[in-house]
Short mmCIF file of C-alpha atoms in Angstrom, two decimals:
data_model
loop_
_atom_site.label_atom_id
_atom_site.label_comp_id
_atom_site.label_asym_id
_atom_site.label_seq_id
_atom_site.Cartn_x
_atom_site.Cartn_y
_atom_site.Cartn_z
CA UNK A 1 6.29 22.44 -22.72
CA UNK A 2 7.33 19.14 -24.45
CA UNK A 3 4.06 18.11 -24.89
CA UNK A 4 2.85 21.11 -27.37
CA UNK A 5 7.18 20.44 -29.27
CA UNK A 6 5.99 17.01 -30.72
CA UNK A 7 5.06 16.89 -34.16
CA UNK A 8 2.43 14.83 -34.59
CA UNK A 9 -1.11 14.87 -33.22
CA UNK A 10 -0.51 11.38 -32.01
CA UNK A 11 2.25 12.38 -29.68
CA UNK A 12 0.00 15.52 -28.49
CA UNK A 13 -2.98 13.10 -27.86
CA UNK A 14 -0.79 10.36 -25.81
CA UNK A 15 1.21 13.07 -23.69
CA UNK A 16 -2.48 14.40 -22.98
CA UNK A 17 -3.41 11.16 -21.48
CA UNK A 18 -0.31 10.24 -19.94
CA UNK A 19 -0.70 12.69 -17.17
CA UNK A 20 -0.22 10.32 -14.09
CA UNK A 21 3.72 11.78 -13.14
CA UNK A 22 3.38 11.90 -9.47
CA UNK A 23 0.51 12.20 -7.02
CA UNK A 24 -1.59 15.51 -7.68
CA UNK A 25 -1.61 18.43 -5.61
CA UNK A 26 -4.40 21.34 -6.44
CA UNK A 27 -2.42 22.99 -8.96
CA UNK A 28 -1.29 20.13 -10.84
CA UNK A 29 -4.51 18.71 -11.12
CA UNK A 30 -5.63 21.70 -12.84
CA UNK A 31 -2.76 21.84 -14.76
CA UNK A 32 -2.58 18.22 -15.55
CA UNK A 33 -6.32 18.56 -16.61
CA UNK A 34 -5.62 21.36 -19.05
CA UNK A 35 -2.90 19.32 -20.41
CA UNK A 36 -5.85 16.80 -21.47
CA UNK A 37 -7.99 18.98 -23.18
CA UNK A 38 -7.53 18.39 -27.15
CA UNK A 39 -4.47 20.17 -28.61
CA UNK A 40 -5.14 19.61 -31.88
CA UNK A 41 -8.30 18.79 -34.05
CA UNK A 42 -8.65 15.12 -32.10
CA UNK A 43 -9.12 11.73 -33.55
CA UNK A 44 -13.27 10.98 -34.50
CA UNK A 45 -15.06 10.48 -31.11
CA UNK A 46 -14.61 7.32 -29.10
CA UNK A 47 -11.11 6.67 -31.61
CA UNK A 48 -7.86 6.35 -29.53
CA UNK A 49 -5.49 8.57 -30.84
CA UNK A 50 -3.12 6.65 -33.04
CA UNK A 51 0.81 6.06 -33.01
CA UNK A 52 3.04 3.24 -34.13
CA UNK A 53 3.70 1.61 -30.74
CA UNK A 54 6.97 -0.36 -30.48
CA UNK A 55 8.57 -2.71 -28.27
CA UNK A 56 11.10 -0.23 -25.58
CA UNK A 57 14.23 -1.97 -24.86
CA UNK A 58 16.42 -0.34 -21.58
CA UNK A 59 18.82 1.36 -24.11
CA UNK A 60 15.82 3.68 -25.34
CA UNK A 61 14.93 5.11 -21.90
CA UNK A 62 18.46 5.34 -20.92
CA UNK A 63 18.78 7.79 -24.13
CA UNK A 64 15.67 9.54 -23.28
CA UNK A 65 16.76 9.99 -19.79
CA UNK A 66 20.11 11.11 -20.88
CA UNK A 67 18.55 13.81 -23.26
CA UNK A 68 15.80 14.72 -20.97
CA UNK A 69 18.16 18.01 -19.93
CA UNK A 70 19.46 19.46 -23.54
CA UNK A 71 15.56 18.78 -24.96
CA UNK A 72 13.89 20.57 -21.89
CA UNK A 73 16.68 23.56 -22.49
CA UNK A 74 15.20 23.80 -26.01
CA UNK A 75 11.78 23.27 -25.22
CA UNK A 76 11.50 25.66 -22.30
CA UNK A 77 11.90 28.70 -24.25
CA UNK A 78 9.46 28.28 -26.28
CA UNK A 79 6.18 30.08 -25.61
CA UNK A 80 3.00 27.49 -24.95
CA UNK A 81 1.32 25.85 -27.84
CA UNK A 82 3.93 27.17 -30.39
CA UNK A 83 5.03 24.67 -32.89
CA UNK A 84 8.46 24.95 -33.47
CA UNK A 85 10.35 26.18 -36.34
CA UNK A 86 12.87 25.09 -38.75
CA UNK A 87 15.56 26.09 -36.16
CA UNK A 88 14.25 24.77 -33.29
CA UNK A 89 13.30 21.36 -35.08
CA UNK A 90 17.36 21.14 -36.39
CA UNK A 91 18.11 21.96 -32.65
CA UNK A 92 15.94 18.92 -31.61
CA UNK A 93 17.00 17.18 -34.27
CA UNK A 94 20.69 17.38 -33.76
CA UNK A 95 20.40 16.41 -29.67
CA UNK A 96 17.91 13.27 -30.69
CA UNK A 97 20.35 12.09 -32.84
CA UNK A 98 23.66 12.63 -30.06
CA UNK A 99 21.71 10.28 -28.13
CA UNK A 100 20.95 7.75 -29.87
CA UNK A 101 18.14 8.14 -32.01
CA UNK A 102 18.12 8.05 -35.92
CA UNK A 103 16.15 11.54 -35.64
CA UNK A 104 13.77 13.09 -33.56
CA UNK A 105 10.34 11.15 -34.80
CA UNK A 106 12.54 8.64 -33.30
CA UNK A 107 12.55 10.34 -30.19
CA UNK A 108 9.31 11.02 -30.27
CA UNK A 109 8.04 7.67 -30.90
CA UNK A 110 9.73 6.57 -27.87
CA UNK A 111 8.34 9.49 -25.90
CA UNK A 112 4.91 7.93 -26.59
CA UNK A 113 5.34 4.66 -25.80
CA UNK A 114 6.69 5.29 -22.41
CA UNK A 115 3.94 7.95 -21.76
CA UNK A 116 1.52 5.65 -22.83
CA UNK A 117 2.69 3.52 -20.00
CA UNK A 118 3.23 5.82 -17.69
CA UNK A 119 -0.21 7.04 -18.03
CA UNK A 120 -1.35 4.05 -16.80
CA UNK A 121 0.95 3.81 -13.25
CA UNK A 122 -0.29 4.78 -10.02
CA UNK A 123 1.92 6.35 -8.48
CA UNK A 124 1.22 6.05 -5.28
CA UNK A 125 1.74 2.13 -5.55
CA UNK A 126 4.09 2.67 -8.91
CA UNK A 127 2.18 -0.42 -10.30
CA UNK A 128 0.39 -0.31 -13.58
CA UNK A 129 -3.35 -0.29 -13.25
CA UNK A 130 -4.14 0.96 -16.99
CA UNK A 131 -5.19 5.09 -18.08
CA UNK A 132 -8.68 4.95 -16.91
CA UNK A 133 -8.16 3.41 -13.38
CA UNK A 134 -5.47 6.51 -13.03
CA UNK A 135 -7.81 9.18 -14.39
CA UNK A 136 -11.02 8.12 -12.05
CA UNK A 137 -8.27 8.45 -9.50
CA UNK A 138 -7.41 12.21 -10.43
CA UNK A 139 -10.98 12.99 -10.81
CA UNK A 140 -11.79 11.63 -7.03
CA UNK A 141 -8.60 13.41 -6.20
CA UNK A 142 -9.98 16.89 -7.84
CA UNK A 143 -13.46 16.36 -6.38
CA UNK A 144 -12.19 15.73 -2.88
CA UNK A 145 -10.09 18.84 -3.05
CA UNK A 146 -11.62 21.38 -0.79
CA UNK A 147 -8.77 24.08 -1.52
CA UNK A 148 -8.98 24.22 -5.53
CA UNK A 149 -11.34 27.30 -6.86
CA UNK A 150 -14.45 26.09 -7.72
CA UNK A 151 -13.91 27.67 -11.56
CA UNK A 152 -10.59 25.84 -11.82
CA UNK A 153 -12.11 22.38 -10.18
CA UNK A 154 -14.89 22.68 -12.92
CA UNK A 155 -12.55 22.99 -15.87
CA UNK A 156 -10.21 20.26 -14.22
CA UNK A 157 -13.21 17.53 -13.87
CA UNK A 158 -14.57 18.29 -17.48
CA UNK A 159 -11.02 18.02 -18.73
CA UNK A 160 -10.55 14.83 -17.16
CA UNK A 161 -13.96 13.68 -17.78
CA UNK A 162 -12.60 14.12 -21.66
CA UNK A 163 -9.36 12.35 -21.10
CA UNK A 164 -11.74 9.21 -19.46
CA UNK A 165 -14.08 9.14 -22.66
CA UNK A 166 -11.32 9.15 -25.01
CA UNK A 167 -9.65 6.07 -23.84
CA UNK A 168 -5.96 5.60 -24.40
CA UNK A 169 -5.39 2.88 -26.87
CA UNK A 170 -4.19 -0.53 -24.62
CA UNK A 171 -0.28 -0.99 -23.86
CA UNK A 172 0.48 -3.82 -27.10
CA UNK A 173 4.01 -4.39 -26.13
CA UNK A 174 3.01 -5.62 -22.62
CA UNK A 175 6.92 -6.10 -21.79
CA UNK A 176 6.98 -1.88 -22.12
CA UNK A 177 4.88 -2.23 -18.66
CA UNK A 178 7.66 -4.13 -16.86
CA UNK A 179 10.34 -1.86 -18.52
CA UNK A 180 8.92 1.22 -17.60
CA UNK A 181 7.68 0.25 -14.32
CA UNK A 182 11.17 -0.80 -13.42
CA UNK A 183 12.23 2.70 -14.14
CA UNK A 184 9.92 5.04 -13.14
CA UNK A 185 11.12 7.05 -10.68
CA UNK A 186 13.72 8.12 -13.25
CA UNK A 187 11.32 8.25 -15.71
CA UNK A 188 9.45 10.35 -13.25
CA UNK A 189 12.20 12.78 -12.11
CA UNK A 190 13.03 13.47 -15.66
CA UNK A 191 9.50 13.81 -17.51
CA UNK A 192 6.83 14.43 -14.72
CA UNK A 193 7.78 18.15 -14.12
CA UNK A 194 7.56 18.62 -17.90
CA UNK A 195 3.76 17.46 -18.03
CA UNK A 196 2.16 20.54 -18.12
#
């Protein structure tokens, strides 16, 4: 549900393509593959989406991890693809800021950068191999899946066949690879259920 919360179509775009949270069983593939389809009008074809990337220090993830809980408990109510309104922003708003963070596009900012990473772990070795060596993994994973309906396998693979072709901008602050790395099975625990 956080994904479809974030205010910006930058945020939407980047928490499309970070979808790597844990290996993929036949529902979340389809789910994760939804997740990639474009929420938004999307950036000009073949353009990364765009967001102010920024260098994550351990402090940032610690708040994110500690805030994971009250966010989800706002986010969760809301019904899928609703933006929220004035109330729900103030209520996102107010927990961003008991964290840590001078406001929610704060937050938010942070969200992306560590998705952006995250995206880009397999997590079956939790190393960082970039977005499209994690996505042609997910597609062989989808392909090879003899259990998922053949409507649903379809909608995954041309979902994920968009996420490949839009190309997730490269990781500039390569010291957020190392940060995030170091703590991603938090990271993991906290945001990967929330992916969809």
């Amino acid at each position: 549900m956080r994904v479809f919360v974030r205010t910006t179509l930058a945020a939407l775009s980047i928490a499309g393509l970070a979808m790597s949270f844990g290996a993929l069983s036949s529902d979340q593939a389809l789910a994760q593959a939804k997740q990639n389809a474009p929420a938004q009008a999307a950036p000009p074809a073949g353009q990364p989406p765009q967001f102010k990337q920024i260098a994550l220090t351990q402090k940032q993830i610690d708040d994110v991890l500690a805030s994971q809980k009250e966010m989800d408990a706002i986010t969760d109510k809301l019904p899928d693809n609703a933006p929220p309104d004035a109330k729900v922003t103030a209520q996102l708003e107010a927990v961003a800021k008991k964290h840590g963070f001078a406001s929610y596009d704060e937050y938010n900012t942070v969200i992306d950068n560590i998705s952006l990473v995250m995206g880009g772990i397999d997590p079956q070795s939790k190393k960082y191999v970039g977005s499209e060596a994690v996505i042609k993994q997910q597609i062989a994973q989808v392909q090879a899946d003899k259990k998922m309906k053949a409507e649903d396998k379809k909608e995954a693979l041309a979902n994920l066949d968009m996420a490949l072709k839009a190309k997730a901008p490269e990781v500039e602050n390569k010291g957020n690879i190392d940060l995030v790395t170091k703590n991603y099975d938090k990271l993991n625990a906290a945001l990967g259920e929330d992916t969809n």
